[in-house]
PDB file of C-alpha atoms in Angstrom:
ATOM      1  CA  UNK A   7      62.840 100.372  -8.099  1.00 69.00           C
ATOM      2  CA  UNK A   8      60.308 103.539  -7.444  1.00 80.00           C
ATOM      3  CA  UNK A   9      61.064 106.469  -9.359  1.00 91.00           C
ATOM      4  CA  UNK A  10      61.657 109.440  -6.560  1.00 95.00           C
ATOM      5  CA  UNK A  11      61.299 112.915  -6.992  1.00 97.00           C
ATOM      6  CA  UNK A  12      62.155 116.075  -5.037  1.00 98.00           C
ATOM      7  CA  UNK A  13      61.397 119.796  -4.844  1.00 97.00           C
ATOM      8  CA  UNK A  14      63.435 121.825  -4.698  1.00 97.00           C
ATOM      9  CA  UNK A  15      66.219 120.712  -5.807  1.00 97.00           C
ATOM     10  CA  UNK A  16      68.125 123.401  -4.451  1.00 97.00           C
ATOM     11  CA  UNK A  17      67.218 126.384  -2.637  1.00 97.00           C
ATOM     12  CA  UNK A  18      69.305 129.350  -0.702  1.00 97.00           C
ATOM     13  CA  UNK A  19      67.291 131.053   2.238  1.00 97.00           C
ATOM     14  CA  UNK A  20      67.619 133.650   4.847  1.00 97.00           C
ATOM     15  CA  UNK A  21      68.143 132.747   8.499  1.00 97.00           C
ATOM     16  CA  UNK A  22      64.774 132.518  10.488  1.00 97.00           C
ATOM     17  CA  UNK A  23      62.856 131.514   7.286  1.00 97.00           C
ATOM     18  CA  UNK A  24      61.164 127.983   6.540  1.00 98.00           C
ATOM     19  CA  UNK A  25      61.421 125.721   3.612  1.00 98.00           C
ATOM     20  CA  UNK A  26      59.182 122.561   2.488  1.00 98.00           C
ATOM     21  CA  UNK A  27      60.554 119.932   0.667  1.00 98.00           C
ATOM     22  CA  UNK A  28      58.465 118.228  -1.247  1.00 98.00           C
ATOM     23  CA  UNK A  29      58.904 113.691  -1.926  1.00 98.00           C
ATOM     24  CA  UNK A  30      56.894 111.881  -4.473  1.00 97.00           C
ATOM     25  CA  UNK A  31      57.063 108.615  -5.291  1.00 95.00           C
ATOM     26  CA  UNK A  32      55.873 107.056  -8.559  1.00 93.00           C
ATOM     27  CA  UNK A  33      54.095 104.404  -6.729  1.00 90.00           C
ATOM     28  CA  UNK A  34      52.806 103.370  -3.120  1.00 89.00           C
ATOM     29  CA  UNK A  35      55.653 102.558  -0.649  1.00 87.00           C
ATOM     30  CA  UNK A  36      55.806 101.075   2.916  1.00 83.00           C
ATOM     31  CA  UNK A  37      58.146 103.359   4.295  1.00 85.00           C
ATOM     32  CA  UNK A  38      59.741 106.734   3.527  1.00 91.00           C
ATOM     33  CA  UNK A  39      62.318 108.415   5.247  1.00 93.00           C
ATOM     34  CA  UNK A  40      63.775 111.688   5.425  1.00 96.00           C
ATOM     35  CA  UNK A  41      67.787 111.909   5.751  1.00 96.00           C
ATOM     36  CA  UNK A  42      70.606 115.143   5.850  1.00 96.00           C
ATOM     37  CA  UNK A  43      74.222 114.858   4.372  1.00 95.00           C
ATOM     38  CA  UNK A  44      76.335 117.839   5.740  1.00 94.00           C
ATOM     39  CA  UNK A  45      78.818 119.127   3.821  1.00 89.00           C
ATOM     40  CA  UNK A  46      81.698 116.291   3.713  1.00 86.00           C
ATOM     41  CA  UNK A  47      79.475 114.192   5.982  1.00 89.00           C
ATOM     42  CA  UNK A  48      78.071 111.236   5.577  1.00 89.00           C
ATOM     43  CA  UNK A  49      74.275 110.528   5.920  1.00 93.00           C
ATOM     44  CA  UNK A  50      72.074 110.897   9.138  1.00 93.00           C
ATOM     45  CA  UNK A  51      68.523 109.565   9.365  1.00 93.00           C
ATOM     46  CA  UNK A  52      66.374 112.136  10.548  1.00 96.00           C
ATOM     47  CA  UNK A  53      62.763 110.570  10.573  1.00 95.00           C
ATOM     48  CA  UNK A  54      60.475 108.002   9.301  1.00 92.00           C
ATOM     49  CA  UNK A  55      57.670 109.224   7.594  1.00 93.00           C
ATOM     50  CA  UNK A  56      54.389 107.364   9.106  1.00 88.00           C
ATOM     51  CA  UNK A  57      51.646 107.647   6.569  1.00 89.00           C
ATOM     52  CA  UNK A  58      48.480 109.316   9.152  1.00 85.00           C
ATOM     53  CA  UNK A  59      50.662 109.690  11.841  1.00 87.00           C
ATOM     54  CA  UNK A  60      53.440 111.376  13.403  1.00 91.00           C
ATOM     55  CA  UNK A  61      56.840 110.933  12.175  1.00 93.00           C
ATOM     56  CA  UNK A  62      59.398 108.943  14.064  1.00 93.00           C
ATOM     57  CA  UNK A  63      62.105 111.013  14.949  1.00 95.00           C
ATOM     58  CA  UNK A  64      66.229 110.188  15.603  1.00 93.00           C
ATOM     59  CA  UNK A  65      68.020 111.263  18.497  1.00 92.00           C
ATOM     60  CA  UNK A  66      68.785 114.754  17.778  1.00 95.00           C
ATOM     61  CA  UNK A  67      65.933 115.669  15.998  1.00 97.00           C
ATOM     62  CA  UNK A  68      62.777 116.969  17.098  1.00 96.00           C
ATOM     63  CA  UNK A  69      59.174 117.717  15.634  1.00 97.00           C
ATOM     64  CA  UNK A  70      59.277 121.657  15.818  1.00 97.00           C
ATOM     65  CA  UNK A  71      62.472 121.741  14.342  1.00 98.00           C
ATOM     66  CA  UNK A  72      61.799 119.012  11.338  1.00 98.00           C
ATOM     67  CA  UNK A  73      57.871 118.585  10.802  1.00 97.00           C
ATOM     68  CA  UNK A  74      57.119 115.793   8.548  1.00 97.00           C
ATOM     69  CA  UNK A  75      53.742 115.459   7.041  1.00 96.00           C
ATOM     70  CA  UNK A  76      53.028 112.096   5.037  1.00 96.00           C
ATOM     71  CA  UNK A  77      49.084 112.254   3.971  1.00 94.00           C
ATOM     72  CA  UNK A  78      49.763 109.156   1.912  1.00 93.00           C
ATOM     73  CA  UNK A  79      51.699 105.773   0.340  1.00 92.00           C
ATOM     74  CA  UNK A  80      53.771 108.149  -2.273  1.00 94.00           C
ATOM     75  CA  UNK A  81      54.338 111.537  -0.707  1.00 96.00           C
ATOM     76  CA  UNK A  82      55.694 113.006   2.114  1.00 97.00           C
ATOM     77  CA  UNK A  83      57.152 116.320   2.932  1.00 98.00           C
ATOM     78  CA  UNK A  84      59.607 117.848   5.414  1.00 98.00           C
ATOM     79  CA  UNK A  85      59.994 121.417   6.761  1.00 98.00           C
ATOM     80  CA  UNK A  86      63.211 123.102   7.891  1.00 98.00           C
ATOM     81  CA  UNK A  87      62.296 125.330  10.501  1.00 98.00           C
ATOM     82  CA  UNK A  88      63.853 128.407  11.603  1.00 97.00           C
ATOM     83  CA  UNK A  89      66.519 128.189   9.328  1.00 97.00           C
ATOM     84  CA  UNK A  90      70.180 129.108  10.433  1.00 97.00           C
ATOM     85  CA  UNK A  91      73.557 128.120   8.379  1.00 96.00           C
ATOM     86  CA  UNK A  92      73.772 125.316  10.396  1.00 96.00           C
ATOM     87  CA  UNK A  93      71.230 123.538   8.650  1.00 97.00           C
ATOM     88  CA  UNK A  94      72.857 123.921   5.310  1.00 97.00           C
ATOM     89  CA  UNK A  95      73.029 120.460   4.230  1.00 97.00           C
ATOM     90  CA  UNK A  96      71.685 118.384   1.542  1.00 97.00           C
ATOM     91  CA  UNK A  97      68.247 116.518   2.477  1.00 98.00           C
ATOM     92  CA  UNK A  98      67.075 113.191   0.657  1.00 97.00           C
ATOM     93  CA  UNK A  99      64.338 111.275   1.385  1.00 96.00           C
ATOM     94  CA  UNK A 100      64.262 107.619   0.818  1.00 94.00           C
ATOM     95  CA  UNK A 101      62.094 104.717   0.413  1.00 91.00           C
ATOM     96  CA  UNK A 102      61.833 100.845   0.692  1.00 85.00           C
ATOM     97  CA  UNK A 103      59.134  98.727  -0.379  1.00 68.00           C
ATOM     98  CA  UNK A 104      58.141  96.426   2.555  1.00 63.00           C
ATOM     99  CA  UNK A 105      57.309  97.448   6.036  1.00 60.00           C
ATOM    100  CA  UNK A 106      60.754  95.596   6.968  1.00 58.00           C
ATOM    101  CA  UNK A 107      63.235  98.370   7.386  1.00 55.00           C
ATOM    102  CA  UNK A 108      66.397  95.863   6.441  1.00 58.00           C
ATOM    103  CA  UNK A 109      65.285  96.007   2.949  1.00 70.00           C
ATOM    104  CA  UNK A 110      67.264  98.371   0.376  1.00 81.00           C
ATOM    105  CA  UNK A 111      66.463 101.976   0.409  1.00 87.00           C
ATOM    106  CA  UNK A 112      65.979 104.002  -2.520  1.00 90.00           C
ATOM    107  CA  UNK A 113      67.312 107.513  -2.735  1.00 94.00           C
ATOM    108  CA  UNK A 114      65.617 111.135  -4.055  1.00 96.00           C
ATOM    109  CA  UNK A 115      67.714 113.152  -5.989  1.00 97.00           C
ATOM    110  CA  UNK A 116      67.961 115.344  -2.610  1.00 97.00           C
ATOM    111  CA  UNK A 117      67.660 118.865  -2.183  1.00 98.00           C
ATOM    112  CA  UNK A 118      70.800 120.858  -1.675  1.00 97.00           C
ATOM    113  CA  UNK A 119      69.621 123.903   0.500  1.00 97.00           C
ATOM    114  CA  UNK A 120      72.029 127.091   1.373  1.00 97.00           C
ATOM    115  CA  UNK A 121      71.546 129.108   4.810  1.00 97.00           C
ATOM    116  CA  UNK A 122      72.573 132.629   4.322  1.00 96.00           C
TER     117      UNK A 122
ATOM    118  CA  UNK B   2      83.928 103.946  18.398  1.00 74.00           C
ATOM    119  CA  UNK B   3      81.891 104.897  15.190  1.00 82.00           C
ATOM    120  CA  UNK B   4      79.561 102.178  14.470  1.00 88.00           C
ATOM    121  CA  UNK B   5      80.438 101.617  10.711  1.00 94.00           C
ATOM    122  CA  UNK B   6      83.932 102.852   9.827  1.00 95.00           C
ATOM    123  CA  UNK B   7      85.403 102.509   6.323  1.00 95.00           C
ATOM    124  CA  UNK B   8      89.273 102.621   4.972  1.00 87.00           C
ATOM    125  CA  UNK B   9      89.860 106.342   4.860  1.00 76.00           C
ATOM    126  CA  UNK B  10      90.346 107.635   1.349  1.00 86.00           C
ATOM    127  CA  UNK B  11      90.739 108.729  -1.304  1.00 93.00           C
ATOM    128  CA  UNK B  12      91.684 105.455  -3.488  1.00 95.00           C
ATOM    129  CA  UNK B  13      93.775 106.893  -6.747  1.00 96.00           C
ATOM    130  CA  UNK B  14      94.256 103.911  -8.430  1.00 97.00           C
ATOM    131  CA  UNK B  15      94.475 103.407 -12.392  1.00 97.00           C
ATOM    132  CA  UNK B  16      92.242 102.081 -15.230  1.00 98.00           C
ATOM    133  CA  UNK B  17      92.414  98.421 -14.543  1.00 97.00           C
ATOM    134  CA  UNK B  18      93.356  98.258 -11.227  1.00 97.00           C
ATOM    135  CA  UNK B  19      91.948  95.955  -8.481  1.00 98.00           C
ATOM    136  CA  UNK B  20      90.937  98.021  -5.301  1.00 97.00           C
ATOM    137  CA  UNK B  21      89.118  96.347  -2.471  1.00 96.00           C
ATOM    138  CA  UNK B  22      87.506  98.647   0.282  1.00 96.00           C
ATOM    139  CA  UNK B  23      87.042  97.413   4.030  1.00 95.00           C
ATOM    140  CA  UNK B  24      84.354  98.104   6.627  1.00 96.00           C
ATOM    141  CA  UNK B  25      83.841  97.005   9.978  1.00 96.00           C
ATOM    142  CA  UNK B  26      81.104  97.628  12.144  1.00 93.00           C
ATOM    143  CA  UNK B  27      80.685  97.615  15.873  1.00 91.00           C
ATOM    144  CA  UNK B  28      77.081  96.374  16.779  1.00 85.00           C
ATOM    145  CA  UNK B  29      76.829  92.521  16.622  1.00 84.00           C
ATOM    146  CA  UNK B  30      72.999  92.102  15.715  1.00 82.00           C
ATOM    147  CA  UNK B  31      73.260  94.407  12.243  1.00 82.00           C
ATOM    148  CA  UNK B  32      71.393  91.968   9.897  1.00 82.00           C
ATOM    149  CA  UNK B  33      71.405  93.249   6.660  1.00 87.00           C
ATOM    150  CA  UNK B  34      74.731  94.743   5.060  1.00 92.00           C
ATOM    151  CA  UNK B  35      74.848  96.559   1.818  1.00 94.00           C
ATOM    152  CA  UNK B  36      77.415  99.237  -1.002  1.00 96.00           C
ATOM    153  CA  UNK B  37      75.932 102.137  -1.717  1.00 96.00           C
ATOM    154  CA  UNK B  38      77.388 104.229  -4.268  1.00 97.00           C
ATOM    155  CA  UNK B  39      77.526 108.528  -4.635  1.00 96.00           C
ATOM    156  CA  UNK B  40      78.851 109.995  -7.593  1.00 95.00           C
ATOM    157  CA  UNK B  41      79.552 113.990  -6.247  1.00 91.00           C
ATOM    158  CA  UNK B  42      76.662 115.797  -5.982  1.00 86.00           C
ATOM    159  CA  UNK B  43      74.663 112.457  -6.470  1.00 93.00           C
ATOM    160  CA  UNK B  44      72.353 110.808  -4.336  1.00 95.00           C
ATOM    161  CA  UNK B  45      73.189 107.713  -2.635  1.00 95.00           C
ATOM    162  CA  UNK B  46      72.399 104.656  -5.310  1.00 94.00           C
ATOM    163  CA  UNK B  47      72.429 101.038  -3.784  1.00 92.00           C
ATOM    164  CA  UNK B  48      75.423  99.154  -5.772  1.00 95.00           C
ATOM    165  CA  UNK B  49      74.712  95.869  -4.039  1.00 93.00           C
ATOM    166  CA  UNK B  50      73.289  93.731  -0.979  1.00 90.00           C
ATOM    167  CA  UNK B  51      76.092  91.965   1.074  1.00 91.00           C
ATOM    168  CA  UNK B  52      75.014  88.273   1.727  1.00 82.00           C
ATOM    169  CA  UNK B  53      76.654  85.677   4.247  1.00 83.00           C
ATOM    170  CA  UNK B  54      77.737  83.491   1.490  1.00 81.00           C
ATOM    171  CA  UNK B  55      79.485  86.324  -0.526  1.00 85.00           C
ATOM    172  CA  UNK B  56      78.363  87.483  -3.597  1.00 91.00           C
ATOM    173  CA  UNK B  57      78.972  88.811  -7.050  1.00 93.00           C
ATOM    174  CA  UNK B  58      77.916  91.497  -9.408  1.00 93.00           C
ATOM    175  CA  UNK B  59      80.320  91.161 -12.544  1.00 96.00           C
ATOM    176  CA  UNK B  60      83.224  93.073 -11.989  1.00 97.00           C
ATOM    177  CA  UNK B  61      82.228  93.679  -7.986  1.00 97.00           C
ATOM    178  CA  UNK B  62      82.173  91.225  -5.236  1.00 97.00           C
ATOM    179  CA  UNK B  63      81.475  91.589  -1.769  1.00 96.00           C
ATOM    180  CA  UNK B  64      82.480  89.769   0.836  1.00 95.00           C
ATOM    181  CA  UNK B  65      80.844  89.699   4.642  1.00 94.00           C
ATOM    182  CA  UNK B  66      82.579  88.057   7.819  1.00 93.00           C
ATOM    183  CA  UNK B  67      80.471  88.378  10.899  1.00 91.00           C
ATOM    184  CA  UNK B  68      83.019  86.405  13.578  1.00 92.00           C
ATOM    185  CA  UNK B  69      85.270  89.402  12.809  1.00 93.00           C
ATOM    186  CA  UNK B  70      82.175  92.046  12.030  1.00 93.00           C
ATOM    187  CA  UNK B  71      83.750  93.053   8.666  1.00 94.00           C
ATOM    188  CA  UNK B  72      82.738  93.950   5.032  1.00 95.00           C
ATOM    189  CA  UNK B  73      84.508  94.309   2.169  1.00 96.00           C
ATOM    190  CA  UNK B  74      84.067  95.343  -1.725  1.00 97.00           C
ATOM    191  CA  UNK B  75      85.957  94.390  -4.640  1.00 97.00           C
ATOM    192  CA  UNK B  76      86.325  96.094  -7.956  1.00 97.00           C
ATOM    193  CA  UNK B  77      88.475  94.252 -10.873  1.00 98.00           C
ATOM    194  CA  UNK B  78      89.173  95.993 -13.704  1.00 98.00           C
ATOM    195  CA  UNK B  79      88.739  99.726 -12.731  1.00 98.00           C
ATOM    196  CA  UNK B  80      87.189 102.047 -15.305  1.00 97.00           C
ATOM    197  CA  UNK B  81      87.129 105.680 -15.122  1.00 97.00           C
ATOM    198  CA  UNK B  82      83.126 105.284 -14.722  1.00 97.00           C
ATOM    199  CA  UNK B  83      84.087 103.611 -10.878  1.00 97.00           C
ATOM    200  CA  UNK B  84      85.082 106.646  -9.576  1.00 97.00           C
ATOM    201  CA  UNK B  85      82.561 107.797  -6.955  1.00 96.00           C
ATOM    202  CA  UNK B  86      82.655 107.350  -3.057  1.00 96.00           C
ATOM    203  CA  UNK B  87      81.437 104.083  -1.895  1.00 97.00           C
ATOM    204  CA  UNK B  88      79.337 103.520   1.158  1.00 96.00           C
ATOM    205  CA  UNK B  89      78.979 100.444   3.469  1.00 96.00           C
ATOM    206  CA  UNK B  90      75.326 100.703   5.136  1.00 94.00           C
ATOM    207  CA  UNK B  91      74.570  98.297   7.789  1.00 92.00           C
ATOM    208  CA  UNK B  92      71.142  97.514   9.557  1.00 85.00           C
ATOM    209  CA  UNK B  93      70.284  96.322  12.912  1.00 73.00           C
ATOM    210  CA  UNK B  94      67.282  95.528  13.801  1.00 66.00           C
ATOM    211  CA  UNK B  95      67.672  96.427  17.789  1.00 65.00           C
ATOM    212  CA  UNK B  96      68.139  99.684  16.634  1.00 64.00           C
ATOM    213  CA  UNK B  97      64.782  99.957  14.847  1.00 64.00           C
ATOM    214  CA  UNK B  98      66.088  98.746  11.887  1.00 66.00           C
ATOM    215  CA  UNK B  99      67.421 102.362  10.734  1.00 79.00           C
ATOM    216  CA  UNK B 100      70.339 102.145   8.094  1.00 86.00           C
ATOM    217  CA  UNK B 101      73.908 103.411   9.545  1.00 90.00           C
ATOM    218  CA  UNK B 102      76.040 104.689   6.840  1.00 92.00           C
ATOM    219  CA  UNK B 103      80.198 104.529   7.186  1.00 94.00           C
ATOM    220  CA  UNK B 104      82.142 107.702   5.881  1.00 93.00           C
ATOM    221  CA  UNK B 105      82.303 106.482   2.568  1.00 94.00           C
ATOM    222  CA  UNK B 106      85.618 106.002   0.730  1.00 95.00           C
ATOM    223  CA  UNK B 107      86.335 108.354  -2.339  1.00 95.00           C
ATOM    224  CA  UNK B 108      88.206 106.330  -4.980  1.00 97.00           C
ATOM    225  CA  UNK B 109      89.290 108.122  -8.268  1.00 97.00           C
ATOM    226  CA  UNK B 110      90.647 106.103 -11.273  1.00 97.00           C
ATOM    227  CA  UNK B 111      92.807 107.480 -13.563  1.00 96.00           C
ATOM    228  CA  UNK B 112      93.572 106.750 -16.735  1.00 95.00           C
TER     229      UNK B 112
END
Protein backbone atom coordinates (compact mmCIF):
# COMPACT_ATOMS: atom_id res chain seq x y z
CA UNK A 1 0.00 0.00 0.00
CA UNK A 2 1.02 3.95 -0.51
CA UNK A 3 3.01 5.32 2.13
CA UNK A 4 0.84 8.53 3.54
CA UNK A 5 2.04 11.38 5.22
CA UNK A 6 0.56 14.32 7.15
CA UNK A 7 1.41 17.78 8.48
CA UNK A 8 0.87 18.61 11.19
CA UNK A 9 0.57 16.07 13.11
CA UNK A 10 -0.88 17.94 15.78
CA UNK A 11 -1.57 21.45 16.21
CA UNK A 12 -3.55 23.69 19.04
CA UNK A 13 -5.08 27.05 17.63
CA UNK A 14 -7.05 29.99 18.67
CA UNK A 15 -10.72 30.36 17.75
CA UNK A 16 -11.24 32.38 14.43
CA UNK A 17 -7.80 31.21 13.09
CA UNK A 18 -7.15 28.78 10.00
CA UNK A 19 -5.06 25.74 9.69
CA UNK A 20 -3.79 23.71 6.44
CA UNK A 21 -3.19 20.28 6.57
CA UNK A 22 -0.99 19.09 4.42
CA UNK A 23 -1.43 14.92 2.50
CA UNK A 24 1.30 13.38 0.50
CA UNK A 25 1.33 10.32 -0.92
CA UNK A 26 4.44 8.36 -1.95
CA UNK A 27 2.97 7.63 -5.24
CA UNK A 28 0.03 8.67 -7.70
CA UNK A 29 -3.47 7.67 -6.41
CA UNK A 30 -7.02 7.69 -7.92
CA UNK A 31 -8.74 9.05 -5.13
CA UNK A 32 -8.01 10.85 -1.84
CA UNK A 33 -10.24 11.73 0.74
CA UNK A 34 -10.34 13.85 3.63
CA UNK A 35 -12.15 12.40 6.93
CA UNK A 36 -12.72 13.86 10.92
CA UNK A 37 -12.86 11.50 14.05
CA UNK A 38 -14.33 13.53 17.04
CA UNK A 39 -13.33 12.80 20.19
CA UNK A 40 -14.91 9.17 21.03
CA UNK A 41 -16.49 9.25 17.57
CA UNK A 42 -16.15 7.29 14.94
CA UNK A 43 -15.11 8.49 11.40
CA UNK A 44 -17.07 10.94 9.06
CA UNK A 45 -16.15 11.48 5.41
CA UNK A 46 -15.87 14.96 4.77
CA UNK A 47 -14.79 15.26 1.00
CA UNK A 48 -13.25 13.69 -1.93
CA UNK A 49 -10.38 15.29 -3.15
CA UNK A 50 -10.82 15.75 -7.16
CA UNK A 51 -7.41 16.25 -8.63
CA UNK A 52 -8.17 19.95 -10.91
CA UNK A 53 -11.37 20.29 -9.58
CA UNK A 54 -13.53 21.04 -6.79
CA UNK A 55 -13.84 18.74 -3.98
CA UNK A 56 -16.93 16.68 -3.42
CA UNK A 57 -18.38 17.52 -0.33
CA UNK A 58 -20.74 15.28 2.41
CA UNK A 59 -23.84 16.44 3.76
CA UNK A 60 -22.81 18.71 6.42
CA UNK A 61 -19.92 20.06 5.02
CA UNK A 62 -19.42 22.91 2.90
CA UNK A 63 -16.55 24.56 0.73
CA UNK A 64 -15.99 27.82 2.89
CA UNK A 65 -15.90 25.95 5.87
CA UNK A 66 -13.46 22.90 4.57
CA UNK A 67 -11.53 24.07 1.28
CA UNK A 68 -9.75 21.27 -0.29
CA UNK A 69 -7.13 21.92 -2.85
CA UNK A 70 -5.71 18.74 -4.76
CA UNK A 71 -3.17 20.20 -7.62
CA UNK A 72 -2.19 16.60 -8.25
CA UNK A 73 -2.19 12.40 -8.12
CA UNK A 74 -0.19 12.49 -4.55
CA UNK A 75 -1.16 15.60 -2.64
CA UNK A 76 -3.94 17.25 -1.42
CA UNK A 77 -4.60 19.63 1.34
CA UNK A 78 -7.50 20.72 3.57
CA UNK A 79 -8.17 23.98 5.48
CA UNK A 80 -10.12 24.37 8.72
CA UNK A 81 -11.67 27.56 8.56
CA UNK A 82 -12.68 29.81 11.21
CA UNK A 83 -11.72 27.63 13.79
CA UNK A 84 -13.96 27.19 16.99
CA UNK A 85 -13.63 24.15 19.68
CA UNK A 86 -16.07 22.50 17.87
CA UNK A 87 -13.85 21.51 15.27
CA UNK A 88 -11.41 19.88 17.58
CA UNK A 89 -11.17 16.57 16.12
CA UNK A 90 -8.63 14.47 14.55
CA UNK A 91 -8.49 14.78 10.55
CA UNK A 92 -7.04 11.89 8.24
CA UNK A 93 -7.00 11.78 4.82
CA UNK A 94 -7.17 8.60 2.93
CA UNK A 95 -6.52 7.02 -0.28
CA UNK A 96 -7.42 4.06 -2.64
CA UNK A 97 -5.82 3.10 -5.71
CA UNK A 98 -8.51 2.72 -8.44
CA UNK A 99 -11.12 5.20 -9.39
CA UNK A 100 -13.67 2.52 -7.81
CA UNK A 101 -14.47 3.87 -4.41
CA UNK A 102 -15.35 0.08 -2.97
CA UNK A 103 -11.74 -0.60 -2.97
CA UNK A 104 -9.74 -0.46 0.51
CA UNK A 105 -8.76 2.86 1.79
CA UNK A 106 -5.54 3.66 3.17
CA UNK A 107 -5.19 5.88 6.19
CA UNK A 108 -2.63 9.11 7.07
CA UNK A 109 -1.32 9.14 10.31
CA UNK A 110 -4.03 12.07 10.89
CA UNK A 111 -3.62 15.25 12.43
CA UNK A 112 -4.91 15.70 15.92
CA UNK A 113 -5.82 19.52 16.09
CA UNK A 114 -6.93 21.40 19.54
CA UNK A 115 -9.44 24.53 19.42
CA UNK A 116 -8.72 26.80 22.26
CA UNK B 1 -31.39 3.45 12.74
CA UNK B 2 -27.52 3.94 12.36
CA UNK B 3 -26.49 2.46 9.18
CA UNK B 4 -23.56 0.24 10.48
CA UNK B 5 -23.89 -0.60 14.18
CA UNK B 6 -21.38 -2.81 16.02
CA UNK B 7 -21.66 -4.90 19.53
CA UNK B 8 -21.06 -2.15 22.03
CA UNK B 9 -17.84 -2.58 23.95
CA UNK B 10 -15.40 -2.83 25.48
CA UNK B 11 -14.44 -6.74 25.00
CA UNK B 12 -12.04 -7.66 28.24
CA UNK B 13 -11.30 -10.94 27.43
CA UNK B 14 -7.92 -12.90 28.27
CA UNK B 15 -4.75 -14.06 26.42
CA UNK B 16 -6.14 -16.89 24.43
CA UNK B 17 -9.53 -16.22 24.33
CA UNK B 18 -11.89 -16.48 21.30
CA UNK B 19 -13.96 -13.18 20.84
CA UNK B 20 -16.12 -12.72 17.80
CA UNK B 21 -17.52 -9.12 17.08
CA UNK B 22 -20.95 -8.55 15.15
CA UNK B 23 -22.10 -5.86 12.73
CA UNK B 24 -25.13 -5.30 10.94
CA UNK B 25 -25.89 -2.80 8.54
CA UNK B 26 -29.08 -1.26 7.31
CA UNK B 27 -28.73 -0.37 3.51
CA UNK B 28 -29.23 -3.48 1.28
CA UNK B 29 -27.00 -2.49 -1.83
CA UNK B 30 -23.53 -1.98 0.44
CA UNK B 31 -21.17 -4.03 -1.83
CA UNK B 32 -18.01 -4.17 -0.37
CA UNK B 33 -17.58 -4.99 3.50
CA UNK B 34 -14.36 -4.74 5.34
CA UNK B 35 -12.30 -4.69 9.52
CA UNK B 36 -10.52 -1.93 10.05
CA UNK B 37 -8.39 -1.78 12.95
CA UNK B 38 -7.27 1.55 15.46
CA UNK B 39 -4.85 1.09 18.01
CA UNK B 40 -5.55 4.56 20.41
CA UNK B 41 -4.31 7.41 18.97
CA UNK B 42 -3.74 5.36 15.68
CA UNK B 43 -5.08 5.80 12.42
CA UNK B 44 -7.54 3.51 11.03
CA UNK B 45 -5.41 0.37 9.38
CA UNK B 46 -7.50 -2.06 7.11
CA UNK B 47 -7.25 -5.64 8.99
CA UNK B 48 -9.17 -7.39 6.24
CA UNK B 49 -11.78 -7.40 3.22
CA UNK B 50 -15.07 -9.33 4.06
CA UNK B 51 -15.95 -11.65 1.05
CA UNK B 52 -19.36 -13.57 0.39
CA UNK B 53 -17.73 -16.85 0.74
CA UNK B 54 -16.05 -16.03 4.16
CA UNK B 55 -12.62 -15.71 4.60
CA UNK B 56 -9.50 -16.16 6.62
CA UNK B 57 -6.44 -14.36 7.76
CA UNK B 58 -4.62 -16.83 10.27
CA UNK B 59 -5.89 -16.33 13.52
CA UNK B 60 -8.98 -13.93 12.09
CA UNK B 61 -11.91 -14.91 10.08
CA UNK B 62 -14.69 -13.03 8.89
CA UNK B 63 -17.78 -14.01 8.11
CA UNK B 64 -20.57 -11.95 5.85
CA UNK B 65 -24.43 -12.89 5.62
CA UNK B 66 -26.31 -10.58 3.36
CA UNK B 67 -30.10 -12.33 3.73
CA UNK B 68 -29.71 -11.13 7.35
CA UNK B 69 -27.29 -7.90 6.44
CA UNK B 70 -24.68 -8.99 9.05
CA UNK B 71 -20.84 -9.15 9.57
CA UNK B 72 -18.89 -10.68 11.88
CA UNK B 73 -15.01 -11.06 12.99
CA UNK B 74 -13.31 -13.74 14.70
CA UNK B 75 -10.14 -13.72 16.70
CA UNK B 76 -8.72 -17.24 18.14
CA UNK B 77 -6.10 -17.16 20.31
CA UNK B 78 -6.08 -13.55 21.73
CA UNK B 79 -2.71 -11.91 22.33
CA UNK B 80 -2.15 -8.83 24.18
CA UNK B 81 -1.02 -7.26 20.63
CA UNK B 82 -5.18 -7.64 19.61
CA UNK B 83 -6.15 -5.11 21.73
CA UNK B 84 -7.30 -2.10 19.69
CA UNK B 85 -10.93 -1.08 18.61
CA UNK B 86 -12.13 -2.80 15.59
CA UNK B 87 -14.17 -1.22 12.87
CA UNK B 88 -16.70 -2.75 10.38
CA UNK B 89 -16.72 -0.32 7.17
CA UNK B 90 -19.28 -1.00 4.64
CA UNK B 91 -19.69 0.51 1.02
CA UNK B 92 -22.60 1.14 -1.11
CA UNK B 93 -22.38 2.12 -4.17
CA UNK B 94 -25.95 4.15 -4.32
CA UNK B 95 -24.46 6.20 -1.92
CA UNK B 96 -21.48 7.23 -4.07
CA UNK B 97 -19.57 4.58 -2.96
CA UNK B 98 -18.35 6.55 0.33
CA UNK B 99 -17.16 4.12 3.20
CA UNK B 100 -19.61 4.14 6.43
CA UNK B 101 -17.76 3.26 9.48
CA UNK B 102 -19.73 1.44 12.68
CA UNK B 103 -18.70 2.72 16.27
CA UNK B 104 -16.02 0.43 16.53
CA UNK B 105 -15.75 -2.09 19.39
CA UNK B 106 -12.82 -1.60 21.96
CA UNK B 107 -11.57 -5.05 23.01
CA UNK B 108 -8.68 -5.25 25.63
CA UNK B 109 -6.90 -8.61 26.35
CA UNK B 110 -5.42 -9.26 29.38
CA UNK B 111 -3.01 -11.36 30.36
Amino acid sequence: SAVISQKPSRDICQRGTSLTIQCQVDSQVTMMFWYRQQPGQSLTLIATANQGSEATYESGFVIDKFPISRPNLTFSTLTVSNMSPEDSSIYLCSVTGTEAFYNEQFFGPGTRLTVL
Amino acid sequence: RKEVEQDPGPFNVPEGATVAFNCTYSNSASQSFFWYRQDCRKEPKLLMSVYSSGNEDGRFTAQLNRASQYISLLIRDSKLSDSATYLCVVNSYNQGGKLIFGQGTELSVKP
